[in-house]
Amino acid sequence: MVEQPFIRIQDLTKYYKGSSDPAIKSITLDIFKGEIFGLLGPNGAGKTTTISILCGLFPPTEGMITINGLDIKSDLQGIKRIIGVVPQEVALYPTLTAMENLTFFGNMYNLRGKVLREKIMERLIVFGLERFAKKKVDTFSGGMKRRLNLIAGLLHEPKVLFLDEPTVGIDVQSRIVILDYLKALNKQGTTIIYTSHYMEEAENLCSRVAIIDRGSIISIGNPKELVADHPEFKNLENLFLYLTGKELRD
Amino acid sequence: MFKFLFAVRKEGLLLIRDKAGLAILFLMPSFLIILMSLLQEVGWGSYVKESKVPILFVDNDRDSLSLKIRKGLNDSQFFTIIDSLGSAPLTKESAREAVKRGKYLIGIVIPKGITRSVRTNVRIMVAKTLAGFGLINPVMIKDIPFNAVDTVTIFFDPTIKPSFKNAVLSSIREYNYRNENEMVFRTFNQEMSKQFPMFKPPEINYNKGMEFKEVFPSERTIEKTPNTVQHNVPAWTIFSMFFIVIPLTSSLIQEREGGSLFRLLSLPIPYILVLLAKSAVYLVVCMIQCTLMILAGIYILPLFQVPMLVIGNQFFPLALMAFATSLAALGYGLMIGTLSTTHQQAAGFGSVSIIILAALGGIWVPIYLMPGIMRHIAIYSPFNWAISGFYSVFLRGGSFINILPEFFKLVAFFLGTVLITFVYRKFKSPIKK
Ligand SMILES: Nc1ncnc2c1ncn2[C@@H]1O[C@H](COP(=O)(O)OP(=O)(O)OP(=O)(O)O)[C@@H](O)[C@H]1O
Ligand SMILES: [Mg+2]
């Protein structure tokens, strides 16, 4: 029996208001349960746009999406309950403490009381933030904010986790903790869709990657196999540069 | 429902952490009330209360009319009578000069012989009346002419308020009438006892005329005249309550511009829930604000020698007015925060529009002192509905029924602004796309 895709994206196109060029055009993509799927692409490729639409932040201009069999047009609330989001920008209240932030976002997923507190503490410990639970977020370093941002997206143990560049601007130690945690989550069955500029990271982490440029998928597959198909490039980064060209993007 | 309460808690926390916002909400208003009351009380007080207004009194009559006027002015406690400048006794000319130079605000000149002329005329009138009864031979008095009566001259400083001028004029007129009345009765009694020796003129206290007493027309009366405090406290309370528009819009826009919007929109809750939670918190803030300002009116103003705010005893209508005003302010804030795209826009438009609406609605200048056209415009300002409601409660001891029109207008304003907000949000997502 052929496995049903967990996330099905068909002909997704998005024109931003007042823009004549599409931010993404005709993206078609199936993602399966238990995958770690990498969306790779230079700046402005359309990664954030794709993730935003998948999370229901705004509707696409064209195309359709189903997640876990739920159509995003008719069942957005159902989808929102099973997804977790870690936005590219730190999405926390700077004047609230780490605990207060996490409590609020947990509450919004119907988590509360002791259960919620335990979930929060458990994750704060994993990410080395337990000492800062009662500190305001605006006193945090960039790396600490990113880790907290991550925790806020996975308190409710979502079936699918969308991460938009979760490892940008953080040190090697934090990066290892985050990637290990994601791998562990994935082992427990969480499907992960993640964007990055770090090819090596993606090569190690992802079961499959899609390379996007100027709003279109230009290559898709298992990173090892992609490199194997073009042995002259040795690694994903070289292949990526070859596919997307060296010119700067906006 | 739980989510809503949790969202409310988050908003509460955000607000408590916003020290500048809290200062705007709670300190500024109290400061404003004290300042405004002090300024206006000082202006008023110098005329009306502590220091009496000196009046130059040139008495060339020295008879019953001038004595009555002098006594009346003296007894009124608003004036001190001045008879001489330096060592020289006052004359009409020196009084005119002193008022002209702005040294005194008012000068009154009672001409020589005025009482005598009036008395003669009264005699003639009484005689003519008695002739009508056949008690005096009409032929005897037929051709007696009335005396020409001289005029009382009053010099006013041109800067004097018309209302104050009128008050002085009508007092003098009143003393004159009293004097004339008394003369009429006396003369009449004298004539009667001449005609009928058995007639015993009654012992009459001529001062027992009509007496006036100022009283609030509410059931449980507070015998306290309205003063600037009764206007200032509700006026600036309403003004400050509307100023929650600034922190409210700022909070709305901050959440929208900052990264948290991305996460908020991905949560399995409608965005409206976030708006409602915010509104609930600011509603409570408004009510607290109103309570504090009224308490400041009662307990803090007297510390500054300003009269105390009298709130009457209609607490339920008062609470309703506070609630409705809060709702109106809230709706206005939600609407501005939603329609404007940047902090600058919201803060700029928000504060300017509040000041304009406040001015139109009779916050700066009470509506009854406004010129005609302004009064017609004023009735469209929510500030006016709010202040009318508070006047009803404070000055007239208004009950629930009395404030209903204002209450419903404010609630309707709230519903209108919320409707605009929701419709706008329905068609335009908070995220740019
Ligand atoms: N709100 C918006 N309004 C108009 N155009 C937008 C908006 N957001 C993004 N774009 C445009 O859409 C295109 C894709 O942007 P997107 O943010 O999805 O890229 P990205 O792949 O996430 O880039 P990066 O790696 O820099 O985060 C870009 O050309 C960008 O300029
Ligand atoms: Mg991006």
CSV table of N, CA and C in Angstrom, one decimal, chain B residues 103-217:
chain,number,residue,atom,x,y,z
B,103,LYS,N,-7.6,100.5,39.2
B,103,LYS,CA,-7.3,100.2,40.6
B,103,LYS,C,-8.4,99.5,41.3
B,104,TYR,N,-9.6,99.8,40.9
B,104,TYR,CA,-10.8,99.2,41.5
B,104,TYR,C,-11.7,98.7,40.3
B,105,LEU,N,-12.5,97.7,40.6
B,105,LEU,CA,-13.3,97.1,39.6
B,105,LEU,C,-14.7,97.8,39.5
B,106,ILE,N,-15.2,98.3,40.6
B,106,ILE,CA,-16.5,98.8,40.6
B,106,ILE,C,-16.6,100.1,41.5
B,107,GLY,N,-17.3,101.1,41.0
B,107,GLY,CA,-17.6,102.3,41.7
B,107,GLY,C,-19.1,102.6,41.7
B,108,ILE,N,-19.7,102.9,42.8
B,108,ILE,CA,-21.1,103.2,42.8
B,108,ILE,C,-21.3,104.6,43.3
B,109,VAL,N,-22.1,105.4,42.6
B,109,VAL,CA,-22.4,106.8,43.0
B,109,VAL,C,-23.8,107.0,43.3
B,110,ILE,N,-24.2,107.2,44.5
B,110,ILE,CA,-25.6,107.5,44.9
B,110,ILE,C,-25.8,109.0,44.9
B,111,PRO,N,-26.6,109.6,44.0
B,111,PRO,CA,-26.7,111.0,43.9
B,111,PRO,C,-27.4,111.6,45.1
B,112,LYS,N,-27.1,112.9,45.3
B,112,LYS,CA,-27.7,113.7,46.4
B,112,LYS,C,-29.2,113.8,46.2
B,113,GLY,N,-29.9,113.6,47.3
B,113,GLY,CA,-31.4,113.8,47.3
B,113,GLY,C,-32.2,112.7,46.6
B,114,ILE,N,-31.6,111.6,46.2
B,114,ILE,CA,-32.3,110.6,45.5
B,114,ILE,C,-33.4,110.0,46.4
B,115,THR,N,-33.1,109.8,47.6
B,115,THR,CA,-34.1,109.2,48.5
B,115,THR,C,-35.3,110.1,48.7
B,116,ARG,N,-34.9,111.4,48.8
B,116,ARG,CA,-36.0,112.4,49.0
B,116,ARG,C,-36.9,112.4,47.8
B,117,SER,N,-36.4,112.4,46.6
B,117,SER,CA,-37.2,112.4,45.4
B,117,SER,C,-38.1,111.2,45.3
B,118,VAL,N,-37.5,110.0,45.7
B,118,VAL,CA,-38.3,108.8,45.6
B,118,VAL,C,-39.4,108.9,46.6
B,119,ARG,N,-39.0,109.4,47.8
B,119,ARG,CA,-40.0,109.4,48.9
B,119,ARG,C,-41.2,110.3,48.5
B,120,THR,N,-40.9,111.5,47.9
B,120,THR,CA,-41.9,112.4,47.4
B,120,THR,C,-42.8,111.6,46.4
B,121,ASN,N,-42.2,111.0,45.5
B,121,ASN,CA,-43.0,110.3,44.5
B,121,ASN,C,-43.9,109.2,45.1
B,122,VAL,N,-43.3,108.5,46.1
B,122,VAL,CA,-44.1,107.5,46.8
B,122,VAL,C,-45.3,108.1,47.4
B,123,ARG,N,-45.1,109.3,48.1
B,123,ARG,CA,-46.2,110.0,48.7
B,123,ARG,C,-47.3,110.3,47.7
B,124,ILE,N,-46.9,110.8,46.6
B,124,ILE,CA,-47.9,111.2,45.5
B,124,ILE,C,-48.6,109.9,45.1
B,125,MET,N,-47.9,108.9,44.9
B,125,MET,CA,-48.6,107.6,44.5
B,125,MET,C,-49.6,107.2,45.5
B,126,VAL,N,-49.2,107.2,46.8
B,126,VAL,CA,-50.1,106.7,47.8
B,126,VAL,C,-51.3,107.7,47.9
B,127,ALA,N,-51.0,109.0,47.8
B,127,ALA,CA,-52.2,109.9,47.8
B,127,ALA,C,-53.1,109.6,46.7
B,128,LYS,N,-52.6,109.4,45.5
B,128,LYS,CA,-53.5,109.1,44.3
B,128,LYS,C,-54.3,107.9,44.5
B,129,THR,N,-53.6,106.9,45.1
B,129,THR,CA,-54.4,105.7,45.4
B,129,THR,C,-55.5,105.9,46.4
B,130,LEU,N,-55.2,106.6,47.4
B,130,LEU,CA,-56.2,106.9,48.4
B,130,LEU,C,-57.3,107.7,47.8
B,131,ALA,N,-57.0,108.7,46.9
B,131,ALA,CA,-58.0,109.4,46.2
B,131,ALA,C,-58.9,108.5,45.5
B,132,GLY,N,-58.4,107.5,44.9
B,132,GLY,CA,-59.2,106.5,44.2
B,132,GLY,C,-60.2,105.9,45.1
B,133,PHE,N,-59.9,105.8,46.4
B,133,PHE,CA,-60.9,105.2,47.4
B,133,PHE,C,-61.8,106.3,47.9
B,134,GLY,N,-61.6,107.5,47.4
B,134,GLY,CA,-62.4,108.6,47.8
B,134,GLY,C,-62.0,109.1,49.2
B,135,LEU,N,-60.9,108.8,49.7
B,135,LEU,CA,-60.4,109.2,51.0
B,135,LEU,C,-59.8,110.6,50.9
B,136,ILE,N,-59.3,111.0,49.8
B,136,ILE,CA,-58.7,112.3,49.6
B,136,ILE,C,-59.4,113.0,48.4
B,137,ASN,N,-59.6,114.3,48.5
B,137,ASN,CA,-60.2,115.0,47.4
B,137,ASN,C,-59.3,114.9,46.2
B,138,PRO,N,-59.8,114.3,45.1
B,138,PRO,CA,-58.9,114.1,44.0
B,138,PRO,C,-58.4,115.5,43.4
B,139,VAL,N,-59.2,116.5,43.5
B,139,VAL,CA,-58.9,117.8,42.9
B,139,VAL,C,-57.6,118.3,43.5
B,140,MET,N,-57.4,118.1,44.8
B,140,MET,CA,-56.3,118.6,45.5
B,140,MET,C,-55.0,118.1,44.9
B,141,ILE,N,-55.0,116.9,44.5
B,141,ILE,CA,-53.7,116.3,44.1
B,141,ILE,C,-53.6,116.1,42.6
B,142,LYS,N,-54.6,116.5,41.9
B,142,LYS,CA,-54.7,116.2,40.5
B,142,LYS,C,-53.4,116.7,39.8
B,143,ASP,N,-53.0,117.9,40.1
B,143,ASP,CA,-51.9,118.5,39.3
B,143,ASP,C,-50.5,118.4,39.9
B,144,ILE,N,-50.4,117.7,41.0
B,144,ILE,CA,-49.0,117.6,41.6
B,144,ILE,C,-48.2,116.7,40.7
B,145,PRO,N,-47.0,117.2,40.2
B,145,PRO,CA,-46.2,116.4,39.3
B,145,PRO,C,-45.3,115.5,40.1
B,146,PHE,N,-44.9,114.4,39.4
B,146,PHE,CA,-43.9,113.5,40.0
B,146,PHE,C,-42.6,114.2,40.0
B,147,ASN,N,-41.7,113.9,40.9
B,147,ASN,CA,-40.4,114.4,40.9
B,147,ASN,C,-39.5,113.7,39.9
B,148,ALA,N,-38.6,114.4,39.3
B,148,ALA,CA,-37.6,113.7,38.5
B,148,ALA,C,-36.6,113.1,39.4
B,149,VAL,N,-36.3,111.8,39.2
B,149,VAL,CA,-35.4,111.0,40.1
B,149,VAL,C,-34.1,110.9,39.4
B,150,ASP,N,-33.0,111.3,40.1
B,150,ASP,CA,-31.7,111.2,39.6
B,150,ASP,C,-31.3,109.8,39.4
B,151,THR,N,-30.1,109.5,38.7
B,151,THR,CA,-29.8,108.1,38.4
B,151,THR,C,-28.6,107.7,39.3
B,152,VAL,N,-28.6,106.5,39.7
B,152,VAL,CA,-27.4,105.9,40.4
B,152,VAL,C,-26.4,105.5,39.3
B,153,THR,N,-25.2,106.0,39.5
B,153,THR,CA,-24.1,105.7,38.5
B,153,THR,C,-23.2,104.6,39.0
B,154,ILE,N,-23.0,103.7,38.1
B,154,ILE,CA,-22.0,102.6,38.4
B,154,ILE,C,-20.9,102.5,37.4
B,155,PHE,N,-19.7,102.6,37.9
B,155,PHE,CA,-18.5,102.5,37.0
B,155,PHE,C,-18.0,101.0,37.1
B,156,PHE,N,-17.8,100.4,35.9
B,156,PHE,CA,-17.3,99.1,35.9
B,156,PHE,C,-16.0,99.0,35.2
B,157,ASP,N,-15.1,98.2,35.7
B,157,ASP,CA,-13.8,98.0,34.9
B,157,ASP,C,-14.2,97.1,33.7
B,158,PRO,N,-13.6,97.5,32.5
B,158,PRO,CA,-14.1,96.8,31.3
B,158,PRO,C,-13.7,95.3,31.3
B,159,THR,N,-12.8,94.8,32.2
B,159,THR,CA,-12.4,93.4,32.2
B,159,THR,C,-13.3,92.6,33.0
B,160,ILE,N,-14.3,93.2,33.6
B,160,ILE,CA,-15.1,92.4,34.5
B,160,ILE,C,-16.0,91.5,33.8
B,161,LYS,N,-16.2,90.3,34.3
B,161,LYS,CA,-17.1,89.3,33.7
B,161,LYS,C,-18.5,89.8,33.6
B,162,PRO,N,-19.2,89.7,32.5
B,162,PRO,CA,-20.6,90.1,32.4
B,162,PRO,C,-21.4,89.5,33.5
B,163,SER,N,-21.2,88.2,33.8
B,163,SER,CA,-22.0,87.6,34.8
B,163,SER,C,-21.9,88.3,36.2
B,164,PHE,N,-20.7,88.7,36.4
B,164,PHE,CA,-20.4,89.3,37.7
B,164,PHE,C,-21.0,90.7,37.7
B,165,LYS,N,-20.9,91.4,36.6
B,165,LYS,CA,-21.5,92.7,36.5
B,165,LYS,C,-23.1,92.6,36.7
B,166,ASN,N,-23.7,91.6,36.1
B,166,ASN,CA,-25.1,91.5,36.3
B,166,ASN,C,-25.5,91.2,37.7
B,167,ALA,N,-24.6,90.4,38.3
B,167,ALA,CA,-24.9,90.1,39.7
B,167,ALA,C,-24.9,91.4,40.6
B,168,VAL,N,-23.9,92.2,40.3
B,168,VAL,CA,-23.9,93.5,41.1
B,168,VAL,C,-25.1,94.3,40.8
B,169,LEU,N,-25.4,94.5,39.5
B,169,LEU,CA,-26.5,95.3,39.1
B,169,LEU,C,-27.8,94.8,39.8
B,170,SER,N,-28.0,93.5,39.7
B,170,SER,CA,-29.3,93.1,40.2
B,170,SER,C,-29.4,93.2,41.7
B,171,SER,N,-28.2,93.1,42.4
B,171,SER,CA,-28.3,93.3,43.9
B,171,SER,C,-28.7,94.7,44.2
B,172,ILE,N,-28.1,95.6,43.5
B,172,ILE,CA,-28.4,97.0,43.7
B,172,ILE,C,-29.9,97.3,43.4
B,173,ARG,N,-30.4,96.7,42.3
B,173,ARG,CA,-31.8,96.9,42.0
B,173,ARG,C,-32.7,96.3,43.1
B,174,GLU,N,-32.2,95.2,43.6
B,174,GLU,CA,-33.0,94.6,44.7
B,174,GLU,C,-33.1,95.5,45.9
B,175,TYR,N,-32.0,96.0,46.3
B,175,TYR,CA,-32.0,96.9,47.5
B,175,TYR,C,-32.9,98.1,47.3
B,176,ASN,N,-32.9,98.6,46.0
B,176,ASN,CA,-33.7,99.7,45.7
B,176,ASN,C,-35.2,99.4,45.8
B,177,TYR,N,-35.6,98.2,45.3
B,177,TYR,CA,-37.0,97.8,45.4
B,177,TYR,C,-37.4,97.6,46.9
B,178,ARG,N,-36.5,97.0,47.6
B,178,ARG,CA,-36.8,96.8,49.1
B,178,ARG,C,-37.1,98.2,49.7
B,179,ASN,N,-36.2,99.1,49.4
B,179,ASN,CA,-36.3,100.5,50.0
B,179,ASN,C,-37.7,101.1,49.6
B,180,GLU,N,-38.0,101.0,48.3
B,180,GLU,CA,-39.2,101.6,47.8
B,180,GLU,C,-40.5,101.0,48.5
B,181,ASN,N,-40.4,99.6,48.5
B,181,ASN,CA,-41.5,98.9,49.1
B,181,ASN,C,-41.8,99.4,50.5
B,182,GLU,N,-40.7,99.5,51.3
B,182,GLU,CA,-40.8,99.9,52.6
B,182,GLU,C,-41.4,101.3,52.7
B,183,MET,N,-41.0,102.2,51.8
B,183,MET,CA,-41.5,103.5,51.8
B,183,MET,C,-43.0,103.5,51.5
B,184,VAL,N,-43.4,102.7,50.6
B,184,VAL,CA,-44.8,102.7,50.2
B,184,VAL,C,-45.6,102.3,51.4
B,185,PHE,N,-45.2,101.2,52.1
B,185,PHE,CA,-46.0,100.7,53.2
B,185,PHE,C,-46.0,101.8,54.4
B,186,ARG,N,-44.9,102.4,54.6
B,186,ARG,CA,-44.8,103.3,55.7
B,186,ARG,C,-45.8,104.5,55.4
B,187,THR,N,-45.6,105.0,54.2
B,187,THR,CA,-46.5,106.2,53.8
B,187,THR,C,-47.9,105.8,53.9
B,188,PHE,N,-48.2,104.6,53.4
B,188,PHE,CA,-49.6,104.2,53.4
B,188,PHE,C,-50.1,104.1,54.8
B,189,ASN,N,-49.3,103.6,55.7
B,189,ASN,CA,-49.7,103.5,57.1
B,189,ASN,C,-49.9,104.8,57.7
B,190,GLN,N,-49.0,105.7,57.4
B,190,GLN,CA,-49.1,107.1,57.9
B,190,GLN,C,-50.4,107.7,57.5
B,191,GLU,N,-50.7,107.7,56.2
B,191,GLU,CA,-51.9,108.3,55.6
B,191,GLU,C,-53.2,107.7,56.3
B,192,MET,N,-53.1,106.3,56.4
B,192,MET,CA,-54.3,105.6,57.0
B,192,MET,C,-54.5,106.1,58.4
B,193,SER,N,-53.4,106.3,59.1
B,193,SER,CA,-53.7,106.7,60.5
B,193,SER,C,-54.2,108.1,60.6
B,194,LYS,N,-53.8,108.9,59.6
B,194,LYS,CA,-54.3,110.3,59.6
B,194,LYS,C,-55.8,110.3,59.3
B,195,GLN,N,-56.2,109.4,58.4
B,195,GLN,CA,-57.6,109.4,58.0
B,195,GLN,C,-58.5,108.7,59.1
B,196,PHE,N,-57.9,107.6,59.6
B,196,PHE,CA,-58.6,106.9,60.6
B,196,PHE,C,-57.8,106.8,61.9
B,197,PRO,N,-58.1,107.7,62.8
B,197,PRO,CA,-57.2,107.8,64.0
B,197,PRO,C,-57.2,106.5,64.8
B,198,MET,N,-58.3,105.6,64.6
B,198,MET,CA,-58.3,104.4,65.3
B,198,MET,C,-57.3,103.4,64.7
B,199,PHE,N,-56.9,103.7,63.5
B,199,PHE,CA,-56.1,102.7,62.8
B,199,PHE,C,-54.7,102.6,63.5
B,200,LYS,N,-54.4,101.3,63.9
B,200,LYS,CA,-53.1,101.1,64.6
B,200,LYS,C,-52.2,100.5,63.5
B,201,PRO,N,-51.2,101.3,63.1
B,201,PRO,CA,-50.3,100.7,62.1
B,201,PRO,C,-49.6,99.4,62.6
B,202,PRO,N,-49.7,98.3,61.9
B,202,PRO,CA,-49.1,97.1,62.4
B,202,PRO,C,-47.6,97.2,62.5
B,203,GLU,N,-47.0,96.4,63.5
B,203,GLU,CA,-45.6,96.4,63.6
B,203,GLU,C,-45.1,95.5,62.4
B,204,ILE,N,-44.4,96.1,61.5
B,204,ILE,CA,-44.0,95.3,60.4
B,204,ILE,C,-42.4,95.2,60.3
B,205,ASN,N,-41.9,94.1,60.2
B,205,ASN,CA,-40.5,94.0,59.8
B,205,ASN,C,-40.4,94.0,58.3
B,206,TYR,N,-39.9,95.1,57.8
B,206,TYR,CA,-40.0,95.3,56.4
B,206,TYR,C,-39.0,94.4,55.6
B,207,ASN,N,-38.1,93.8,56.4
B,207,ASN,CA,-37.1,93.0,55.7
B,207,ASN,C,-37.6,91.6,55.5
B,208,LYS,N,-38.9,91.3,56.0
B,208,LYS,CA,-39.4,90.0,55.8
B,208,LYS,C,-40.1,89.8,54.5
B,209,GLY,N,-39.3,90.0,53.5
B,209,GLY,CA,-39.8,89.8,52.1
B,209,GLY,C,-39.6,88.3,51.8
B,210,MET,N,-39.4,88.1,50.5
B,210,MET,CA,-39.2,86.8,50.0
B,210,MET,C,-37.7,86.4,50.3
B,211,GLU,N,-37.5,85.2,50.8
B,211,GLU,CA,-36.1,84.8,51.1
B,211,GLU,C,-35.7,83.7,50.1
B,212,PHE,N,-34.5,83.7,49.7
B,212,PHE,CA,-34.0,82.6,48.8
B,212,PHE,C,-33.1,81.7,49.5
B,213,LYS,N,-33.1,80.4,49.1
B,213,LYS,CA,-32.2,79.5,49.7
B,213,LYS,C,-31.8,78.5,48.5
B,214,GLU,N,-30.5,78.3,48.4
B,214,GLU,CA,-30.0,77.5,47.3
B,214,GLU,C,-30.0,76.0,47.8
B,215,VAL,N,-30.6,75.2,47.0
B,215,VAL,CA,-30.7,73.8,47.4
B,215,VAL,C,-30.6,72.9,46.2
B,216,PHE,N,-30.0,71.8,46.3
B,216,PHE,CA,-30.0,70.8,45.2
B,216,PHE,C,-31.4,70.2,45.1
B,217,PRO,N,-31.9,70.1,43.9
B,217,PRO,CA,-33.2,69.5,43.7
B,217,PRO,C,-33.3,68.0,43.8
